[in-house]
Short mmCIF file of C-alpha atoms and ligand atoms in Angstrom, two decimals:
data_model
loop_
_atom_site.label_atom_id
_atom_site.label_comp_id
_atom_site.label_asym_id
_atom_site.label_seq_id
_atom_site.Cartn_x
_atom_site.Cartn_y
_atom_site.Cartn_z
CA MET A 28 0.00 0.00 0.00
CA TYR A 29 1.32 3.44 -0.95
CA ASP A 30 0.70 6.76 0.77
CA VAL A 31 -1.27 9.11 -1.50
CA VAL A 32 -1.27 12.87 -1.99
CA ILE A 33 -3.13 15.48 -3.97
CA SER A 34 -0.14 17.06 -5.69
CA GLY A 35 -1.88 19.69 -7.84
CA THR A 36 -5.25 21.28 -8.51
CA GLY A 37 -6.51 23.20 -11.55
CA LEU A 38 -9.46 25.40 -12.45
CA TYR A 39 -11.08 26.50 -15.68
CA THR A 40 -13.35 29.56 -15.30
CA PRO A 41 -15.53 30.49 -18.30
CA PRO A 42 -14.91 33.98 -19.73
CA ASN A 43 -18.43 35.38 -19.19
CA SER A 44 -20.17 36.29 -15.95
CA ILE A 45 -23.85 37.13 -15.30
CA SER A 46 -24.81 39.32 -12.35
CA ASN A 47 -28.04 38.82 -10.39
CA ASP A 48 -29.35 42.10 -11.84
CA GLU A 49 -28.74 40.95 -15.42
CA LEU A 50 -30.36 37.56 -14.77
CA VAL A 51 -33.38 39.08 -13.03
CA HIS A 52 -33.83 41.64 -15.82
CA SER A 53 -34.01 38.83 -18.39
CA PHE A 54 -36.37 36.77 -16.17
CA ASN A 55 -38.69 39.69 -15.51
CA THR A 56 -38.80 40.56 -19.22
CA TYR A 57 -39.89 36.97 -19.87
CA VAL A 58 -42.54 37.27 -17.12
CA ALA A 59 -43.91 40.52 -18.61
CA GLN A 60 -44.03 38.98 -22.10
CA PHE A 61 -45.70 35.80 -20.82
CA ASN A 62 -48.32 37.69 -18.82
CA ALA A 63 -49.06 40.05 -21.75
CA GLU A 64 -49.35 37.22 -24.27
CA ASN A 65 -51.61 35.22 -21.93
CA ALA A 66 -53.60 38.16 -20.53
CA ALA A 67 -57.01 36.77 -21.57
CA ALA A 68 -56.38 33.29 -20.13
CA ILE A 69 -55.00 34.81 -16.92
CA GLU A 70 -58.05 37.08 -16.68
CA ALA A 71 -60.33 34.07 -17.18
CA GLY A 72 -58.52 32.16 -14.42
CA GLN A 73 -57.34 29.46 -16.83
CA ILE A 74 -53.65 30.00 -16.12
CA GLN A 75 -51.75 31.75 -13.36
CA ALA A 76 -49.85 34.96 -13.96
CA LEU A 77 -46.10 34.60 -13.43
CA THR A 78 -44.38 36.52 -10.61
CA GLU A 79 -41.19 38.55 -10.96
CA SER A 80 -37.84 37.52 -9.54
CA ASN A 81 -35.74 39.76 -7.33
CA ALA A 82 -31.95 40.24 -7.12
CA ALA A 83 -32.00 41.17 -3.42
CA PHE A 84 -33.92 37.94 -2.63
CA ILE A 85 -31.37 35.88 -4.55
CA GLU A 86 -28.38 37.25 -2.67
CA LYS A 87 -30.11 37.00 0.71
CA ALA A 88 -31.47 33.46 0.18
CA SER A 89 -28.36 31.96 -1.41
CA GLY A 90 -25.31 34.24 -1.06
CA ILE A 91 -24.92 34.21 -4.85
CA LYS A 92 -24.05 37.53 -6.54
CA SER A 93 -23.00 36.34 -10.01
CA ARG A 94 -22.10 33.21 -11.95
CA PHE A 95 -19.65 32.32 -14.74
CA VAL A 96 -21.27 30.76 -17.81
CA MET A 97 -20.22 29.13 -21.07
CA ASP A 98 -22.72 31.25 -23.04
CA LYS A 99 -24.17 34.48 -21.73
CA ASP A 100 -26.27 35.72 -24.66
CA GLY A 101 -28.46 32.62 -25.00
CA ILE A 102 -29.23 32.56 -21.27
CA LEU A 103 -30.14 36.26 -21.10
CA ASP A 104 -32.27 36.27 -24.27
CA PRO A 105 -35.83 36.26 -22.78
CA ARG A 106 -37.11 34.41 -25.86
CA ARG A 107 -34.53 31.64 -25.37
CA MET A 108 -33.33 31.40 -21.74
CA LYS A 109 -30.79 28.63 -22.25
CA PRO A 110 -27.15 28.64 -23.33
CA ARG A 111 -26.41 28.36 -27.04
CA LEU A 112 -23.64 25.77 -27.37
CA PRO A 113 -23.46 24.74 -31.04
CA GLU A 114 -22.88 21.10 -31.98
CA ARG A 115 -19.33 20.23 -32.88
CA SER A 116 -18.20 17.67 -35.43
CA ASN A 117 -16.84 14.36 -34.13
CA ASP A 118 -13.41 15.49 -35.32
CA GLU A 119 -13.34 18.40 -32.84
CA TRP A 120 -12.73 18.12 -29.10
CA SER A 121 -16.05 18.27 -27.28
CA ILE A 122 -16.83 21.24 -25.02
CA LEU A 123 -16.56 19.19 -21.79
CA CYS A 124 -13.23 17.83 -23.01
CA GLN A 125 -11.99 21.35 -23.77
CA MET A 126 -12.95 22.63 -20.30
CA GLY A 127 -11.53 19.54 -18.59
CA VAL A 128 -8.23 19.79 -20.46
CA ALA A 129 -7.81 23.44 -19.46
CA ALA A 130 -8.30 22.56 -15.76
CA ALA A 131 -6.09 19.45 -16.09
CA GLU A 132 -3.22 21.40 -17.65
CA GLN A 133 -3.14 23.74 -14.66
CA ALA A 134 -3.34 20.83 -12.20
CA LEU A 135 -0.43 19.09 -13.97
CA GLN A 136 1.59 22.28 -13.96
CA ARG A 137 1.03 22.81 -10.22
CA ALA A 138 1.90 19.14 -9.61
CA GLY A 139 5.07 19.56 -11.70
CA LYS A 140 4.05 16.60 -13.84
CA SER A 141 3.43 15.87 -17.50
CA ALA A 142 0.98 13.55 -19.24
CA ALA A 143 3.67 10.83 -19.18
CA ASP A 144 3.49 10.72 -15.37
CA ILE A 145 -0.29 10.08 -15.34
CA ASP A 146 -1.78 6.57 -15.67
CA GLY A 147 -5.42 7.45 -16.17
CA VAL A 148 -8.27 9.96 -16.15
CA ILE A 149 -11.48 9.85 -14.14
CA VAL A 150 -14.13 12.35 -15.24
CA ALA A 151 -16.42 12.82 -12.25
CA CYS A 152 -19.30 15.24 -12.83
CA SER A 153 -23.08 15.70 -12.82
CA ASN A 154 -23.83 15.91 -16.52
CA LEU A 155 -22.10 14.07 -19.33
CA GLN A 156 -22.81 15.36 -22.79
CA ARG A 157 -23.16 11.99 -24.52
CA ALA A 158 -23.54 8.33 -23.71
CA TYR A 159 -20.23 7.22 -25.21
CA PRO A 160 -17.32 7.21 -25.84
CA ALA A 161 -16.48 8.37 -22.31
CA ILE A 162 -15.40 12.02 -21.97
CA SER A 163 -12.47 10.79 -19.84
CA ILE A 164 -11.11 8.74 -22.75
CA GLU A 165 -11.39 11.77 -25.03
CA ILE A 166 -9.52 13.89 -22.44
CA GLN A 167 -6.90 11.13 -22.15
CA SER A 168 -6.37 11.43 -25.88
CA ALA A 169 -6.33 15.25 -25.86
CA LEU A 170 -3.72 15.30 -23.08
CA GLY A 171 -1.70 12.34 -24.40
CA VAL A 172 -2.21 10.25 -21.24
CA GLN A 173 -1.69 6.45 -21.46
CA GLY A 174 -3.60 3.96 -19.30
CA PHE A 175 -7.34 4.06 -18.70
CA GLY A 176 -10.25 6.46 -18.37
CA PHE A 177 -13.81 6.23 -17.16
CA ASP A 178 -16.67 8.61 -16.35
CA MET A 179 -18.67 8.59 -13.14
CA ASN A 180 -21.60 10.61 -11.86
CA VAL A 181 -22.61 11.16 -8.24
CA ALA A 182 -24.07 14.64 -8.92
CA CYS A 183 -22.58 17.38 -6.71
CA SER A 184 -20.48 14.80 -4.86
CA SER A 185 -18.81 13.43 -7.99
CA ALA A 186 -15.38 14.98 -7.32
CA THR A 187 -14.96 13.65 -3.77
CA PHE A 188 -16.21 10.21 -4.85
CA GLY A 189 -13.75 10.42 -7.76
CA ILE A 190 -10.91 11.38 -5.41
CA GLN A 191 -11.65 8.35 -3.18
CA THR A 192 -11.72 6.09 -6.25
CA ALA A 193 -8.44 7.52 -7.55
CA CYS A 194 -6.85 7.42 -4.09
CA ASN A 195 -7.68 3.73 -3.67
CA SER A 196 -6.21 2.85 -7.10
CA VAL A 197 -3.00 4.73 -6.37
CA LYS A 198 -2.82 3.24 -2.86
CA LEU A 199 -3.01 -0.26 -4.34
CA GLY A 200 -0.30 0.45 -6.90
CA GLN A 201 -2.67 0.23 -9.88
CA ALA A 202 -1.57 3.69 -11.03
CA ARG A 203 1.25 6.10 -10.17
CA ALA A 204 -1.05 9.09 -10.55
CA LEU A 205 -4.57 9.76 -11.78
CA LEU A 206 -6.37 12.91 -12.85
CA VAL A 207 -9.85 13.49 -11.41
CA ILE A 208 -11.60 16.04 -13.64
CA SER A 209 -14.97 17.71 -13.04
CA PRO A 210 -16.24 19.74 -16.01
CA GLU A 211 -19.65 21.19 -15.16
CA ILE A 212 -21.99 23.06 -17.54
CA CYS A 213 -24.77 23.36 -14.96
CA THR A 214 -26.50 26.14 -16.92
CA ALA A 215 -27.45 23.60 -19.60
CA HIS A 216 -29.70 21.68 -17.19
CA LEU A 217 -31.08 24.72 -15.36
CA ASN A 218 -34.63 25.87 -16.07
CA PHE A 219 -34.07 29.63 -16.40
CA ARG A 220 -37.87 30.10 -16.48
CA ASP A 221 -38.25 28.71 -12.94
CA ARG A 222 -38.31 31.57 -10.42
CA ASP A 223 -37.39 29.28 -7.51
CA SER A 224 -34.13 28.08 -9.01
CA HIS A 225 -33.17 30.20 -12.06
CA PHE A 226 -30.28 31.79 -10.15
CA ILE A 227 -28.57 28.84 -8.52
CA PHE A 228 -26.08 27.42 -11.04
CA GLY A 229 -22.93 28.43 -12.92
CA ASP A 230 -20.31 26.69 -15.05
CA ALA A 231 -16.66 25.73 -14.34
CA ALA A 232 -14.24 22.80 -14.50
CA THR A 233 -11.74 21.54 -11.93
CA ALA A 234 -8.97 18.96 -11.95
CA VAL A 235 -7.01 17.21 -9.22
CA VAL A 236 -3.81 15.15 -9.54
CA VAL A 237 -3.96 12.19 -7.12
CA GLU A 238 -0.44 10.80 -6.87
CA ARG A 239 1.78 8.31 -5.01
CA ALA A 240 3.43 10.27 -2.18
CA ASP A 241 6.90 8.83 -2.87
CA LEU A 242 6.78 10.11 -6.47
CA ALA A 243 5.32 13.57 -5.75
CA THR A 244 7.65 16.55 -5.99
CA SER A 245 5.34 19.60 -6.00
CA GLU A 246 5.16 22.37 -3.40
CA HIS A 247 1.39 22.07 -3.34
CA GLN A 248 0.95 18.66 -1.76
CA PHE A 249 -1.76 17.51 0.59
CA GLU A 250 -1.60 14.06 2.15
CA ILE A 251 -4.96 12.29 1.71
CA VAL A 252 -5.39 11.25 5.35
CA SER A 253 -8.74 9.51 4.86
CA THR A 254 -11.91 9.54 2.78
CA LYS A 255 -15.51 8.75 3.74
CA LEU A 256 -18.62 8.64 1.57
CA LEU A 257 -22.34 8.31 2.22
CA THR A 258 -25.41 8.04 0.01
CA THR A 259 -29.08 7.88 0.96
CA PHE A 260 -31.91 8.01 -1.57
CA SER A 261 -34.00 11.17 -1.96
CA ASN A 262 -36.19 12.66 -4.68
CA ASN A 263 -35.69 16.21 -3.40
CA ILE A 264 -33.07 16.97 -6.06
CA ARG A 265 -33.90 15.22 -9.29
CA ASN A 266 -33.41 15.39 -13.05
CA ASN A 267 -35.32 12.85 -15.17
CA PHE A 268 -33.39 13.56 -18.37
CA GLY A 269 -32.16 10.32 -19.90
CA PHE A 270 -31.97 8.00 -22.86
CA LEU A 271 -35.44 6.56 -22.24
CA ASN A 272 -37.11 10.00 -22.61
CA ARG A 273 -37.76 9.45 -26.33
CA THR A 274 -39.67 6.25 -25.56
CA ALA A 275 -42.23 8.06 -23.37
CA ASP A 276 -43.91 10.64 -25.61
CA GLU A 277 -46.10 11.93 -22.78
CA GLY A 278 -43.04 13.23 -20.90
CA GLU A 279 -41.49 15.18 -23.75
CA GLY A 280 -40.62 18.80 -22.91
CA LYS A 281 -41.76 18.53 -19.28
CA ALA A 282 -39.93 20.50 -16.58
CA ASP A 283 -38.69 17.34 -14.84
CA LYS A 284 -36.24 16.74 -17.71
CA LEU A 285 -34.20 19.60 -16.22
CA PHE A 286 -32.98 20.19 -12.66
CA VAL A 287 -35.81 20.25 -10.09
CA GLN A 288 -35.47 20.60 -6.33
CA GLU A 289 -37.33 21.12 -3.09
CA GLY A 290 -34.76 23.65 -1.83
CA ARG A 291 -36.14 23.99 1.70
CA LYS A 292 -36.25 20.22 2.24
CA VAL A 293 -32.73 19.83 0.85
CA PHE A 294 -31.48 22.48 3.24
CA ARG A 295 -33.20 20.83 6.20
CA ASP A 296 -32.13 17.25 5.39
CA VAL A 297 -28.60 17.73 4.19
CA CYS A 298 -27.03 20.13 6.74
CA PRO A 299 -27.24 17.74 9.72
CA MET A 300 -26.18 14.78 7.57
CA VAL A 301 -23.01 16.57 6.44
CA ALA A 302 -22.10 17.76 9.94
CA GLU A 303 -22.62 14.25 11.35
CA LEU A 304 -20.61 12.57 8.60
CA VAL A 305 -17.64 14.95 8.85
CA ALA A 306 -17.66 14.77 12.69
CA ALA A 307 -17.74 10.96 12.58
CA HIS A 308 -15.01 10.90 9.95
CA LEU A 309 -12.68 13.08 12.02
CA ASP A 310 -13.45 11.05 15.13
CA GLU A 311 -12.70 7.73 13.38
CA SER A 312 -9.42 9.26 12.19
CA SER A 313 -8.57 10.26 15.81
CA LEU A 314 -8.62 13.93 14.82
CA ASN A 315 -10.20 16.81 16.69
CA VAL A 316 -12.53 19.11 14.75
CA ARG A 317 -10.91 22.06 16.51
CA ASP A 318 -7.62 21.23 14.78
CA VAL A 319 -9.18 21.64 11.32
CA ARG A 320 -7.85 24.85 9.80
CA ARG A 321 -10.06 24.86 6.72
CA PHE A 322 -13.36 23.47 5.46
CA TRP A 323 -13.58 23.48 1.66
CA LEU A 324 -17.31 22.86 1.45
CA HIS A 325 -19.65 22.30 -1.48
CA GLN A 326 -20.77 25.69 -2.70
CA ALA A 327 -24.58 25.74 -3.08
CA ASN A 328 -25.88 28.04 -0.39
CA LEU A 329 -24.01 30.30 2.05
CA SER A 330 -26.41 29.76 4.96
CA MET A 331 -26.07 25.99 4.52
CA ASN A 332 -22.30 26.24 4.84
CA HIS A 333 -22.56 28.55 7.86
CA LEU A 334 -24.92 26.11 9.55
CA ILE A 335 -22.79 23.04 8.81
CA VAL A 336 -19.59 24.58 10.19
CA LYS A 337 -21.45 25.98 13.20
CA LYS A 338 -22.76 22.48 13.98
CA LEU A 339 -19.20 21.14 13.73
CA LEU A 340 -17.33 23.85 15.66
CA GLY A 341 -20.05 24.99 18.05
CA ARG A 342 -19.46 28.57 16.89
CA ASP A 343 -19.52 30.69 13.74
CA ALA A 344 -16.62 30.08 11.37
CA SER A 345 -14.51 32.83 9.80
CA VAL A 346 -14.20 33.08 6.00
CA GLU A 347 -10.60 31.87 6.40
CA GLU A 348 -11.94 28.68 7.99
CA ALA A 349 -14.75 28.14 5.46
CA PRO A 350 -13.89 30.03 2.27
CA VAL A 351 -16.68 31.14 -0.06
CA ILE A 352 -16.58 31.01 -3.85
CA LEU A 353 -20.33 30.68 -4.51
CA ASP A 354 -20.71 34.46 -4.38
CA SER A 355 -19.03 34.75 -7.80
CA TYR A 356 -19.39 31.17 -9.18
CA ALA A 357 -22.84 30.17 -7.83
CA ASN A 358 -23.35 26.39 -7.52
CA THR A 359 -20.99 24.62 -9.92
CA SER A 360 -22.05 21.18 -8.68
CA SER A 361 -19.06 18.83 -8.21
CA ALA A 362 -16.54 21.55 -9.07
CA GLY A 363 -17.56 23.86 -6.17
CA SER A 364 -15.62 22.43 -3.22
CA VAL A 365 -12.57 21.84 -5.43
CA ILE A 366 -12.66 25.47 -6.61
CA ALA A 367 -12.56 26.49 -2.93
CA LEU A 368 -9.62 24.10 -2.35
CA HIS A 369 -7.81 25.40 -5.43
CA LYS A 370 -8.20 29.07 -4.53
CA TYR A 371 -7.68 28.81 -0.78
CA GLN A 372 -4.74 26.52 -0.04
CA ASP A 373 -1.43 28.31 -0.62
CA ASP A 374 -1.51 30.23 2.68
CA LEU A 375 -1.74 27.08 4.81
CA PRO A 376 1.37 26.06 6.78
CA LYS A 377 2.87 22.56 6.70
CA GLY A 378 0.85 20.12 8.79
CA ALA A 379 -2.41 22.12 8.56
CA LEU A 380 -5.52 19.95 8.48
CA GLY A 381 -8.42 20.59 6.10
CA VAL A 382 -11.64 18.86 5.10
CA LEU A 383 -12.92 18.82 1.53
CA SER A 384 -16.64 18.03 1.62
CA SER A 385 -19.30 17.76 -1.05
CA PHE A 386 -23.04 17.19 -0.76
CA GLY A 387 -25.96 17.07 -3.13
CA ALA A 388 -28.32 14.93 -5.14
CA GLY A 389 -28.66 11.28 -4.25
CA TYR A 390 -28.40 12.42 -1.46
CA SER A 391 -24.64 12.02 -1.63
CA ILE A 392 -21.99 13.27 0.79
CA GLY A 393 -18.22 13.03 0.56
CA SER A 394 -15.55 13.91 3.12
CA VAL A 395 -11.82 13.97 2.33
CA ILE A 396 -9.41 14.79 5.18
CA LEU A 397 -6.24 16.48 3.91
CA ARG A 398 -3.00 17.45 5.63
CA LYS A 399 -0.71 20.05 4.03
CA LYS A 400 2.77 18.57 3.40
N1 COA B 518 -37.37 36.11 -6.31
C1 COA B 518 -38.14 36.59 -5.32
N2 COA B 518 -38.79 35.78 -4.43
C2 COA B 518 -38.63 34.46 -4.57
C3 COA B 518 -37.85 33.89 -5.59
C4 COA B 518 -37.21 34.78 -6.48
N3 COA B 518 -36.42 34.32 -7.48
N4 COA B 518 -37.88 32.55 -5.48
C5 COA B 518 -38.68 32.27 -4.43
N5 COA B 518 -39.13 33.41 -3.89
C6 COA B 518 -40.05 33.56 -2.74
C7 COA B 518 -41.00 32.41 -2.62
O1 COA B 518 -42.14 32.62 -3.41
C8 COA B 518 -41.30 32.43 -1.16
O2 COA B 518 -42.26 33.43 -0.90
P1 COA B 518 -43.39 33.22 0.23
O3 COA B 518 -42.64 33.11 1.51
O4 COA B 518 -44.20 34.46 0.10
O5 COA B 518 -44.11 31.96 -0.12
C9 COA B 518 -40.01 32.88 -0.51
O6 COA B 518 -39.28 33.56 -1.54
C10 COA B 518 -39.16 31.73 0.01
O7 COA B 518 -39.02 30.75 -1.01
P2 COA B 518 -38.17 29.43 -0.78
O8 COA B 518 -38.15 28.64 -2.05
O9 COA B 518 -38.64 28.74 0.45
O10 COA B 518 -36.73 30.09 -0.55
P3 COA B 518 -35.53 29.57 0.29
O11 COA B 518 -35.28 30.52 1.39
O12 COA B 518 -35.62 28.12 0.63
O13 COA B 518 -34.30 29.74 -0.75
C11 COA B 518 -32.94 28.35 -2.16
C12 COA B 518 -34.29 29.01 -1.95
C13 COA B 518 -32.98 27.51 -3.43
C14 COA B 518 -31.89 29.43 -2.26
C15 COA B 518 -32.61 27.45 -0.94
O14 COA B 518 -33.71 26.66 -0.59
C16 COA B 518 -31.43 26.55 -1.12
O15 COA B 518 -30.36 26.94 -1.56
N6 COA B 518 -31.57 25.27 -0.72
C17 COA B 518 -30.50 24.31 -0.78
C18 COA B 518 -30.41 23.86 -2.15
C19 COA B 518 -29.22 23.01 -2.45
O16 COA B 518 -28.21 23.01 -1.80
N7 COA B 518 -29.35 22.26 -3.48
C20 COA B 518 -28.33 21.47 -3.93
C21 COA B 518 -28.38 21.54 -5.38
S1 COA B 518 -27.22 20.49 -6.04
#
């Protein structure tokens, strides 16, 4: 068995950002158009008038101020309200591959490694753009990595589940190093016409090099002390998009083929589960929660993160202890906690303990205890 480290992390941030004001302006234009076009039916009580969204509500309820997106114009066009991402020929790299490669190149650079040092690619994310061939195998080819690749999906927890999977392979000597890549185009599965959720997602990609400790040379190493995962079934975050959709004509175009959630219930269910899992994980590892310098948490909702850390520490956490990236990225699903790790790690001294934790649909929760080397 080998000791395992994260030796480099990488981030791809899309070039365009949408503020709450811009998003709400587009939404409210759509609402005005809808209500005007359906005035007679609304008057007759046959359909309900739509209600406007509000930028102040969004920031207060979620902590989100803006989000990076792969296509801004398509989302903000009130007649369209979805990104425009044109099809590419099979001879071009796919868009998820392109984002993943950009994040992977930075992770390799920070790890001080090249494609020749990597024995495989795991793409771990919420939404894969096709059934096959696997995006990971395409990324392998684009980077020039030998070995194997496979895709896996555990929604928002995909990256931590991917890190455990990679860690175990490296520990067993099946690979010297693996890349865990999380390209997320969350705006493509977000219903921008749904007032309750139109603000919650953004796009980004992250990458992590998981490497044998005795081979790692970078200055950015974290020992993977331990990993712990949990899943428990819930319908409160659900997306029924899938290959069987075309066989059920009655479901075509329905809202459940995009992201749907019961936000309040998710909040209520998930916060205690995460706090309990992380506390148990630290306890099993004979570590004291008070010795944890940093919590890189999933980035969905600021109040959720405040509550989770408060349950763990018995007091409010500072932004140094629980860094926030959702204010400018929104929820980027599996990429969120890794973005926090990527952006907020270089100030930590040797020996500092941190917990990377994801949570989301499934429900799924991941906890990765890291120690700065
Ligand atoms: N603009 C203005 N008002 C809005 C609104 C909008 N865009 N969306 C909802 N509201 C209103 C509602 O109509 C409701 O009004 P009422 O009290 O008069 O009935 C009120 O705001 C509260 O709505 P609610 O949906 O209960 O808001 P919330 O406080 O739960 O916040 C979320 C919504 C989505 C921000 C929050 O539930 C959340 O983030 N949950 C966790 C989700 C999560 O982590 N998901 C993981 C995804 S992977």
